[in-house]
Each structure stands twice: as C-alpha cells, then as structure tokens.
PDB file of C-alpha atoms in Angstrom:
ATOM      1  CA  MET A  26       0.000   0.000   0.000  1.00 57.00           C
ATOM      2  CA  LYS A  27       1.284   3.234  -1.033  1.00 65.00           C
ATOM      3  CA  THR A  28       0.243   6.220   1.038  1.00 67.00           C
ATOM      4  CA  THR A  29       0.311   9.572  -0.554  1.00 66.00           C
ATOM      5  CA  LEU A  30      -0.204  12.904   0.909  1.00 64.00           C
ATOM      6  CA  ASN A  31      -2.639  15.030  -0.998  1.00 64.00           C
ATOM      7  CA  LEU A  32      -1.775  18.669  -0.371  1.00 62.00           C
ATOM      8  CA  ALA A  33      -4.749  19.893  -2.363  1.00 66.00           C
ATOM      9  CA  VAL A  34      -7.159  18.922   0.381  1.00 73.00           C
ATOM     10  CA  ARG A  35      -9.200  21.848   1.595  1.00 76.00           C
ATOM     11  CA  HIS A  36      -7.873  21.973   5.162  1.00 77.00           C
ATOM     12  CA  ASN A  37      -4.296  21.922   3.861  1.00 78.00           C
ATOM     13  CA  LEU A  38      -5.058  24.842   1.538  1.00 81.00           C
ATOM     14  CA  VAL A  39      -6.657  26.838   4.360  1.00 85.00           C
ATOM     15  CA  TRP A  40      -3.686  26.099   6.606  1.00 84.00           C
ATOM     16  CA  HIS A  41      -1.216  27.199   3.959  1.00 84.00           C
ATOM     17  CA  LEU A  42      -3.203  30.409   3.269  1.00 87.00           C
ATOM     18  CA  SER A  43      -3.436  31.221   6.992  1.00 89.00           C
ATOM     19  CA  VAL A  44       0.309  30.802   7.489  1.00 89.00           C
ATOM     20  CA  THR A  45       1.039  33.021   4.476  1.00 89.00           C
ATOM     21  CA  ILE A  46      -1.300  35.785   5.708  1.00 89.00           C
ATOM     22  CA  ALA A  47       0.159  35.569   9.214  1.00 88.00           C
ATOM     23  CA  ARG A  48       3.699  35.936   7.818  1.00 91.00           C
ATOM     24  CA  TRP A  49       2.698  39.247   6.187  1.00 90.00           C
ATOM     25  CA  LEU A  50       0.210  40.607   8.725  1.00 91.00           C
ATOM     26  CA  LEU A  51       2.117  40.028  11.955  1.00 90.00           C
ATOM     27  CA  PRO A  52       5.118  42.155  10.920  1.00 92.00           C
ATOM     28  CA  LEU A  53       2.775  44.881   9.625  1.00 92.00           C
ATOM     29  CA  LEU A  54       0.804  44.879  12.871  1.00 92.00           C
ATOM     30  CA  GLY A  55       4.053  44.950  14.842  1.00 93.00           C
ATOM     31  CA  CYS A  56       5.297  47.959  12.856  1.00 93.00           C
ATOM     32  CA  TRP A  57       1.990  49.751  13.358  1.00 93.00           C
ATOM     33  CA  LEU A  58       2.118  49.070  17.117  1.00 94.00           C
ATOM     34  CA  ILE A  59       5.685  50.390  17.311  1.00 95.00           C
ATOM     35  CA  TYR A  60       4.613  53.512  15.370  1.00 95.00           C
ATOM     36  CA  LEU A  61       1.739  54.146  17.815  1.00 94.00           C
ATOM     37  CA  LEU A  62       4.004  53.716  20.837  1.00 94.00           C
ATOM     38  CA  VAL A  63       6.653  56.056  19.411  1.00 94.00           C
ATOM     39  CA  SER A  64       4.108  58.727  18.461  1.00 94.00           C
ATOM     40  CA  GLN A  65       2.455  58.555  21.885  1.00 95.00           C
ATOM     41  CA  GLY A  66       5.863  58.821  23.516  1.00 94.00           C
ATOM     42  CA  MET A  67       6.652  61.898  21.417  1.00 95.00           C
ATOM     43  CA  VAL A  68       3.327  63.511  22.364  1.00 94.00           C
ATOM     44  CA  LEU A  69       3.930  62.766  26.036  1.00 95.00           C
ATOM     45  CA  HIS A  70       7.465  64.159  25.815  1.00 96.00           C
ATOM     46  CA  ARG A  71       6.222  67.349  24.122  1.00 95.00           C
ATOM     47  CA  TRP A  72       3.484  67.761  26.729  1.00 95.00           C
ATOM     48  CA  GLN A  73       6.049  67.420  29.543  1.00 96.00           C
ATOM     49  CA  ASN A  74       8.278  70.032  27.876  1.00 95.00           C
ATOM     50  CA  LEU A  75       5.340  72.424  27.554  1.00 95.00           C
ATOM     51  CA  GLU A  76       4.468  71.904  31.203  1.00 96.00           C
ATOM     52  CA  LYS A  77       8.071  72.694  32.199  1.00 96.00           C
ATOM     53  CA  GLU A  78       7.986  75.844  30.048  1.00 96.00           C
ATOM     54  CA  ARG A  79       4.693  76.893  31.635  1.00 94.00           C
ATOM     55  CA  VAL A  80       6.085  76.442  35.138  1.00 94.00           C
ATOM     56  CA  ALA A  81       9.219  78.405  34.201  1.00 94.00           C
ATOM     57  CA  LEU A  82       7.194  81.244  32.662  1.00 92.00           C
ATOM     58  CA  THR A  83       4.883  81.364  35.674  1.00 87.00           C
ATOM     59  CA  ALA A  84       7.891  81.602  37.991  1.00 88.00           C
ATOM     60  CA  LYS A  85       9.408  84.334  35.804  1.00 88.00           C
ATOM     61  CA  VAL A  86       6.178  86.361  35.796  1.00 84.00           C
ATOM     62  CA  ARG A  87       5.812  85.994  39.559  1.00 81.00           C
ATOM     63  CA  SER A  88       9.380  87.151  40.122  1.00 84.00           C
ATOM     64  CA  GLU A  89       9.115  90.138  37.736  1.00 84.00           C
ATOM     65  CA  TYR A  90       5.533  91.126  38.574  1.00 79.00           C
ATOM     66  CA  PRO A  91       4.742  90.160  42.168  1.00 74.00           C
ATOM     67  CA  ALA A  92       1.391  91.996  42.077  1.00 69.00           C
ATOM     68  CA  ALA A  93       0.161  89.666  39.325  1.00 63.00           C
ATOM     69  CA  SER A  94       0.664  86.597  41.484  1.00 63.00           C
ATOM     70  CA  ARG A  95      -1.586  87.830  44.294  1.00 71.00           C
ATOM     71  CA  PRO A  96      -5.151  86.552  44.199  1.00 76.00           C
ATOM     72  CA  VAL A  97      -7.761  89.193  43.418  1.00 77.00           C
ATOM     73  CA  SER A  98     -10.614  89.527  45.879  1.00 84.00           C
ATOM     74  CA  ALA A  99     -14.250  89.533  44.863  1.00 88.00           C
ATOM     75  CA  GLU A 100     -14.554  93.104  46.148  1.00 91.00           C
ATOM     76  CA  ALA A 101     -11.733  94.257  43.868  1.00 88.00           C
ATOM     77  CA  ILE A 102     -13.346  92.552  40.888  1.00 89.00           C
ATOM     78  CA  LYS A 103     -16.721  94.147  41.731  1.00 94.00           C
ATOM     79  CA  ARG A 104     -15.085  97.571  42.127  1.00 93.00           C
ATOM     80  CA  GLN A 105     -13.353  97.219  38.762  1.00 93.00           C
ATOM     81  CA  GLU A 106     -16.610  96.139  37.087  1.00 94.00           C
ATOM     82  CA  ASP A 107     -18.355  99.190  38.571  1.00 94.00           C
ATOM     83  CA  GLU A 108     -15.588 101.465  37.290  1.00 95.00           C
ATOM     84  CA  MET A 109     -15.843  99.911  33.823  1.00 94.00           C
ATOM     85  CA  ALA A 110     -19.639 100.372  33.820  1.00 92.00           C
ATOM     86  CA  PHE A 111     -19.163 104.021  34.834  1.00 91.00           C
ATOM     87  CA  VAL A 112     -16.631 104.573  32.041  1.00 91.00           C
ATOM     88  CA  ASN A 113     -18.964 102.890  29.533  1.00 87.00           C
ATOM     89  CA  THR A 114     -21.796 105.180  30.683  1.00 81.00           C
ATOM     90  CA  LEU A 115     -19.573 108.215  30.223  1.00 82.00           C
ATOM     91  CA  ALA A 116     -18.573 107.007  26.771  1.00 82.00           C
ATOM     92  CA  ALA A 117     -22.241 106.562  25.799  1.00 75.00           C
ATOM     93  CA  LYS A 118     -23.011 110.076  27.006  1.00 72.00           C
ATOM     94  CA  ASP A 119     -20.012 111.434  25.148  1.00 73.00           C
ATOM     95  CA  ARG A 120     -21.079 109.818  21.871  1.00 74.00           C
ATOM     96  CA  PHE A 121     -24.503 111.423  22.115  1.00 69.00           C
ATOM     97  CA  SER A 122     -25.094 114.542  19.990  1.00 74.00           C
ATOM     98  CA  TRP A 123     -26.146 117.130  22.552  1.00 76.00           C
ATOM     99  CA  THR A 124     -26.311 119.941  20.009  1.00 81.00           C
ATOM    100  CA  GLU A 125     -28.872 118.008  17.973  1.00 79.00           C
ATOM    101  CA  LEU A 126     -31.039 117.330  21.046  1.00 78.00           C
ATOM    102  CA  LEU A 127     -30.831 120.922  22.246  1.00 82.00           C
ATOM    103  CA  GLY A 128     -31.697 122.095  18.733  1.00 82.00           C
ATOM    104  CA  ARG A 129     -34.807 119.897  18.722  1.00 80.00           C
ATOM    105  CA  LEU A 130     -35.788 121.189  22.180  1.00 80.00           C
ATOM    106  CA  GLU A 131     -35.286 124.767  21.039  1.00 83.00           C
ATOM    107  CA  LYS A 132     -37.558 124.232  18.016  1.00 80.00           C
ATOM    108  CA  ALA A 133     -40.336 123.017  20.325  1.00 79.00           C
ATOM    109  CA  LEU A 134     -39.854 125.869  22.838  1.00 82.00           C
ATOM    110  CA  THR A 135     -42.724 128.377  22.926  1.00 82.00           C
ATOM    111  CA  GLN A 136     -43.085 131.904  24.312  1.00 87.00           C
ATOM    112  CA  GLY A 137     -43.620 131.952  28.090  1.00 86.00           C
ATOM    113  CA  ILE A 138     -41.731 128.711  28.864  1.00 89.00           C
ATOM    114  CA  THR A 139     -38.488 128.595  30.848  1.00 87.00           C
ATOM    115  CA  LEU A 140     -36.632 125.291  31.068  1.00 89.00           C
ATOM    116  CA  THR A 141     -34.925 124.812  34.439  1.00 90.00           C
ATOM    117  CA  GLY A 142     -33.498 121.328  34.047  1.00 90.00           C
ATOM    118  CA  ILE A 143     -32.757 118.607  31.534  1.00 88.00           C
ATOM    119  CA  GLU A 144     -32.074 115.106  32.852  1.00 87.00           C
ATOM    120  CA  PRO A 145     -31.184 112.551  30.179  1.00 83.00           C
ATOM    121  CA  ASN A 146     -31.331 108.838  30.829  1.00 80.00           C
ATOM    122  CA  THR A 147     -29.169 107.365  28.072  1.00 73.00           C
ATOM    123  CA  GLN A 148     -29.752 103.780  29.192  1.00 75.00           C
ATOM    124  CA  VAL A 149     -33.517 103.972  28.719  1.00 79.00           C
ATOM    125  CA  GLY A 150     -33.383 106.649  26.031  1.00 78.00           C
ATOM    126  CA  SER A 151     -35.688 109.050  27.840  1.00 83.00           C
ATOM    127  CA  LEU A 152     -35.348 112.704  28.755  1.00 85.00           C
ATOM    128  CA  GLN A 153     -36.915 114.472  31.733  1.00 90.00           C
ATOM    129  CA  ILE A 154     -37.401 118.213  31.480  1.00 89.00           C
ATOM    130  CA  THR A 155     -38.351 120.540  34.320  1.00 92.00           C
ATOM    131  CA  GLY A 156     -39.456 124.076  33.743  1.00 92.00           C
ATOM    132  CA  LEU A 157     -41.765 126.975  34.444  1.00 91.00           C
ATOM    133  CA  ALA A 158     -44.707 128.170  32.370  1.00 91.00           C
ATOM    134  CA  GLU A 159     -46.499 131.515  32.698  1.00 89.00           C
ATOM    135  CA  ASN A 160     -49.873 129.751  32.844  1.00 90.00           C
ATOM    136  CA  VAL A 161     -51.609 126.484  32.009  1.00 90.00           C
ATOM    137  CA  GLY A 162     -52.398 127.630  28.467  1.00 90.00           C
ATOM    138  CA  THR A 163     -48.702 128.288  27.791  1.00 88.00           C
ATOM    139  CA  LEU A 164     -47.826 124.830  29.128  1.00 87.00           C
ATOM    140  CA  GLN A 165     -50.495 123.326  26.899  1.00 88.00           C
ATOM    141  CA  LYS A 166     -49.041 125.084  23.836  1.00 88.00           C
ATOM    142  CA  TYR A 167     -45.565 123.807  24.772  1.00 85.00           C
ATOM    143  CA  LEU A 168     -46.766 120.212  25.051  1.00 84.00           C
ATOM    144  CA  THR A 169     -48.648 120.545  21.762  1.00 84.00           C
ATOM    145  CA  SER A 170     -45.520 121.873  20.043  1.00 82.00           C
ATOM    146  CA  HIS A 171     -43.702 118.711  21.149  1.00 77.00           C
ATOM    147  CA  LEU A 172     -46.438 116.556  19.665  1.00 77.00           C
ATOM    148  CA  HIS A 173     -45.868 118.210  16.281  1.00 74.00           C
ATOM    149  CA  THR A 174     -42.155 117.361  16.198  1.00 72.00           C
ATOM    150  CA  GLU A 175     -41.316 113.882  14.920  1.00 69.00           C
ATOM    151  CA  SER A 176     -38.490 113.038  17.281  1.00 66.00           C
ATOM    152  CA  LEU A 177     -39.992 114.347  20.544  1.00 67.00           C
ATOM    153  CA  SER A 178     -43.638 113.278  20.171  1.00 66.00           C
ATOM    154  CA  ASP A 179     -43.737 110.540  22.842  1.00 78.00           C
ATOM    155  CA  ILE A 180     -44.216 112.969  25.752  1.00 82.00           C
ATOM    156  CA  TYR A 181     -45.776 112.552  29.212  1.00 85.00           C
ATOM    157  CA  LEU A 182     -46.614 115.205  31.794  1.00 86.00           C
ATOM    158  CA  LEU A 183     -45.360 113.780  35.087  1.00 88.00           C
ATOM    159  CA  ARG A 184     -46.088 116.698  37.422  1.00 90.00           C
ATOM    160  CA  GLN A 185     -47.485 120.200  37.407  1.00 88.00           C
ATOM    161  CA  GLU A 186     -48.067 122.602  40.272  1.00 90.00           C
ATOM    162  CA  PHE A 187     -48.626 126.288  40.823  1.00 89.00           C
ATOM    163  CA  ARG A 188     -45.774 128.223  42.437  1.00 86.00           C
ATOM    164  CA  LYS A 189     -45.006 131.773  43.294  1.00 85.00           C
ATOM    165  CA  ILE A 190     -41.615 133.070  42.212  1.00 82.00           C
ATOM    166  CA  LYS A 191     -39.923 136.407  42.626  1.00 81.00           C
ATOM    167  CA  VAL A 192     -39.289 138.320  39.427  1.00 79.00           C
ATOM    168  CA  GLN A 193     -37.254 141.433  38.771  1.00 81.00           C
ATOM    169  CA  GLY A 194     -38.223 144.220  41.105  1.00 80.00           C
ATOM    170  CA  GLY A 195     -39.033 141.839  43.982  1.00 80.00           C
ATOM    171  CA  GLN A 196     -42.592 141.179  42.876  1.00 84.00           C
ATOM    172  CA  GLU A 197     -44.147 137.731  43.104  1.00 84.00           C
ATOM    173  CA  GLN A 198     -45.596 136.043  40.050  1.00 84.00           C
ATOM    174  CA  SER A 199     -47.687 132.877  39.910  1.00 87.00           C
ATOM    175  CA  VAL A 200     -46.276 130.290  37.491  1.00 88.00           C
ATOM    176  CA  VAL A 201     -46.864 126.639  36.644  1.00 90.00           C
ATOM    177  CA  ALA A 202     -43.914 124.372  37.512  1.00 92.00           C
ATOM    178  CA  PHE A 203     -43.859 121.189  35.449  1.00 92.00           C
ATOM    179  CA  ARG A 204     -41.926 118.011  34.840  1.00 93.00           C
ATOM    180  CA  ILE A 205     -42.299 116.137  31.582  1.00 90.00           C
ATOM    181  CA  GLU A 206     -40.723 112.961  30.279  1.00 90.00           C
ATOM    182  CA  ILE A 207     -39.958 112.370  26.625  1.00 84.00           C
ATOM    183  CA  LYS A 208     -39.615 108.699  25.712  1.00 84.00           C
ATOM    184  CA  LYS A 209     -37.379 107.692  22.809  1.00 77.00           C
ATOM    185  CA  ALA A 210     -35.624 111.071  22.833  1.00 70.00           C
ATOM    186  CA  PHE A 211     -32.303 109.501  21.837  1.00 67.00           C
ATOM    187  CA  ARG A 212     -32.428 108.055  18.338  1.00 59.00           C
TER     188      ARG A 212
END
C-alpha cells in the first residue's frame, strides 16, 4: 500500500493560506504598534516640555511682577466692574449729539416757557425736562408743540403745580412748575 499525501485537500489549503497571511500581517501589525508607541511617547514628551515651560514662565512672571501673582478679591473685581460700567456710561453720554437734542428742544420751545433742568437717561433713552410756564395755556401750547415734532412726540406730563416766584423788582408772580418725560428722545 502506497500512502500519498494530498496537499490539495481543503484543510491543507486553508492552513497554507493562513500561514502566508500571518507571515505578512504580523510584521505589519508589529510595525503599526511600534509607530503608535513612538508617536504617543513623542506627544507625552512634548506635553512634559510644555508643562516645564509653563512652570518656568509662571515663575518668571511671579518674580518680575509680584502683584500679578496675588489673588484678586471679589470686592476688587466688583469695584473694577463698577468702574468699567461708569466709564462705559460716560462714553455713551459722550457719543450722544447734545447739540442736535438741544436744537430739537429749542424748536419746540414756545413763548412763556423757561426750562430749568434737563435730565437725560441714556440707558432707557428718555429725557426728563423741568421748567416753568407763565400759565396752564402756555404749558399746553408747549406740550402741543412737542407733539408736532417727529423726534420728541412721545411725551408725558409727570407733574405740574402752581408756584409763586420772585421776578425782577421783587414782585411775586404765579407760574406753573412742570416736569415732563420724553420717551425715545435719543435716536
């Protein structure tokens, strides 16, 4: 009896194919693993160098600027925020065209009206005006003149009262003191 080995049997072919694939894949997988380890090591090394540089720069800043290394209290932060808000308010008031507003107020001014105060509120965009009128009819004409101007038409009478004031010569005169508010005065 002659025994022969048939290498073309399916399990022999699968075995041969598996060994061939393993010969090529294992070195490739090994190279890829080495590449990952090296790249991770380089990233870790770079991160450690950056951390050392950060510590050195922090120490340098603290030695050159000792005030910067002190912690800032909540009160100091609040005070600085209040100062910044005040400066921003001043800047908003400075950007506003006062000559234009005063020109519009002058156009609406009628005979017998004296303005005694102008209080702008730039945050809300309103304007409060206090003044004196010779009588109620004069005040009514003044308010009506505001209604006929486009930019100052949203007007409200907040207060009015009769007062006696001294005029030239020491005489007393009865006048109407008023306070009005103009909404949307700043456009």
